[in-house]
XYZ file of C-alpha atoms in Angstrom:
118
model
C -30.533 20.754 36.758
C -32.428 20.926 40.054
C -30.903 22.773 43.014
C -29.808 20.769 45.983
C -32.378 20.845 48.800
C -31.299 22.170 52.158
C -31.828 19.459 54.735
C -34.412 20.173 57.478
C -31.971 20.023 60.363
C -29.525 22.395 58.648
C -32.278 24.748 57.531
C -34.008 24.884 60.857
C -30.742 25.611 62.648
C -29.928 28.375 60.239
C -33.392 29.959 60.678
C -33.049 29.900 64.469
C -29.605 31.433 64.227
C -30.754 34.103 61.746
C -33.694 35.061 63.967
C -31.341 35.421 66.939
C -29.005 38.252 67.607
C -25.743 38.544 65.717
C -26.332 35.972 62.904
C -23.595 35.876 60.292
C -24.136 36.261 56.524
C -23.877 32.531 55.794
C -26.554 31.633 58.473
C -28.836 34.373 57.079
C -28.328 33.208 53.463
C -29.032 29.626 54.363
C -32.108 30.602 56.396
C -33.511 32.692 53.552
C -32.927 29.929 51.012
C -34.396 27.307 53.219
C -37.545 29.332 53.886
C -37.945 30.053 50.202
C -37.572 26.297 49.588
C -40.391 25.626 52.100
C -42.612 28.180 50.442
C -42.062 26.519 47.046
C -42.888 23.141 48.558
C -45.976 24.518 50.293
C -47.317 26.292 47.144
C -45.743 24.609 44.087
C -46.185 26.331 40.794
C -44.746 29.058 38.527
C -47.154 31.963 38.806
C -45.392 34.212 41.315
C -41.681 34.890 41.712
C -40.563 35.627 45.240
C -37.207 37.396 45.409
C -34.989 38.007 48.394
C -31.881 39.613 46.986
C -29.041 38.782 47.107
C -29.796 35.390 48.629
C -32.429 33.684 46.438
C -35.626 33.552 44.511
C -38.275 30.940 43.885
C -41.275 30.540 41.623
C -44.416 29.315 43.442
C -48.197 29.318 43.522
C -50.213 27.318 41.015
C -51.609 29.089 37.964
C -50.447 30.346 34.585
C -46.804 29.510 33.907
C -44.254 32.214 33.237
C -41.259 31.350 31.115
C -39.518 34.443 29.661
C -38.607 37.973 30.668
C -39.814 39.666 33.776
C -42.599 37.707 35.479
C -46.010 39.443 35.704
C -46.350 38.547 39.422
C -43.307 39.450 41.533
C -42.761 39.800 45.269
C -39.518 41.271 46.458
C -38.222 41.993 49.916
C -35.017 42.120 52.003
C -33.721 39.202 54.113
C -34.805 40.624 57.478
C -38.420 41.213 56.292
C -38.571 37.766 54.661
C -37.386 36.073 57.857
C -39.988 38.028 59.881
C -42.776 37.184 57.434
C -41.868 33.463 57.167
C -41.526 33.128 60.959
C -44.788 34.870 61.662
C -43.414 37.887 63.543
C -44.641 40.190 60.726
C -47.976 39.914 58.924
C -48.355 40.146 55.176
C -50.634 43.169 55.500
C -48.224 45.027 57.794
C -45.282 44.298 55.522
C -47.137 45.648 52.482
C -48.432 48.708 54.331
C -44.984 49.633 55.536
C -43.405 49.305 52.071
C -41.038 46.569 53.238
C -42.475 44.281 50.605
C -42.927 45.222 46.952
C -45.613 43.158 45.198
C -46.734 43.619 41.631
C -49.265 41.646 39.648
C -52.773 40.277 40.345
C -51.515 37.079 41.950
C -48.570 38.617 43.881
C -49.665 37.740 47.431
C -48.515 35.334 50.074
C -51.617 35.889 52.202
C -52.603 32.577 53.808
C -49.262 30.866 52.985
C -47.279 32.397 55.867
C -45.934 31.681 58.454
C -43.954 28.626 57.425
C -43.097 25.718 59.681
C -39.404 25.180 59.878
């Protein structure tokens, strides 16, 4: 069963709220999930799994499909870093260099896919 899509107006409002000061957990969760949704739409596929615990994860980027166990290409980060990456206030290279993003696997990169329009 497919997950319900977050509508653009709801997702955009949540992102703006989450990027502002004092966002609540619900706004942050919706913003993270919405931006993951946009990433999956921008780069459909099943090669890389992007995880932002505890809020969500998506599979994206065309290439070899992964179906069981731990995916060979995983990107994991926290919500604040994901919001910064997706909004363009943090570059992919800087996030990797600082250790804020953990990426494993040959295809585990979001270089050129970020920032996202919301």
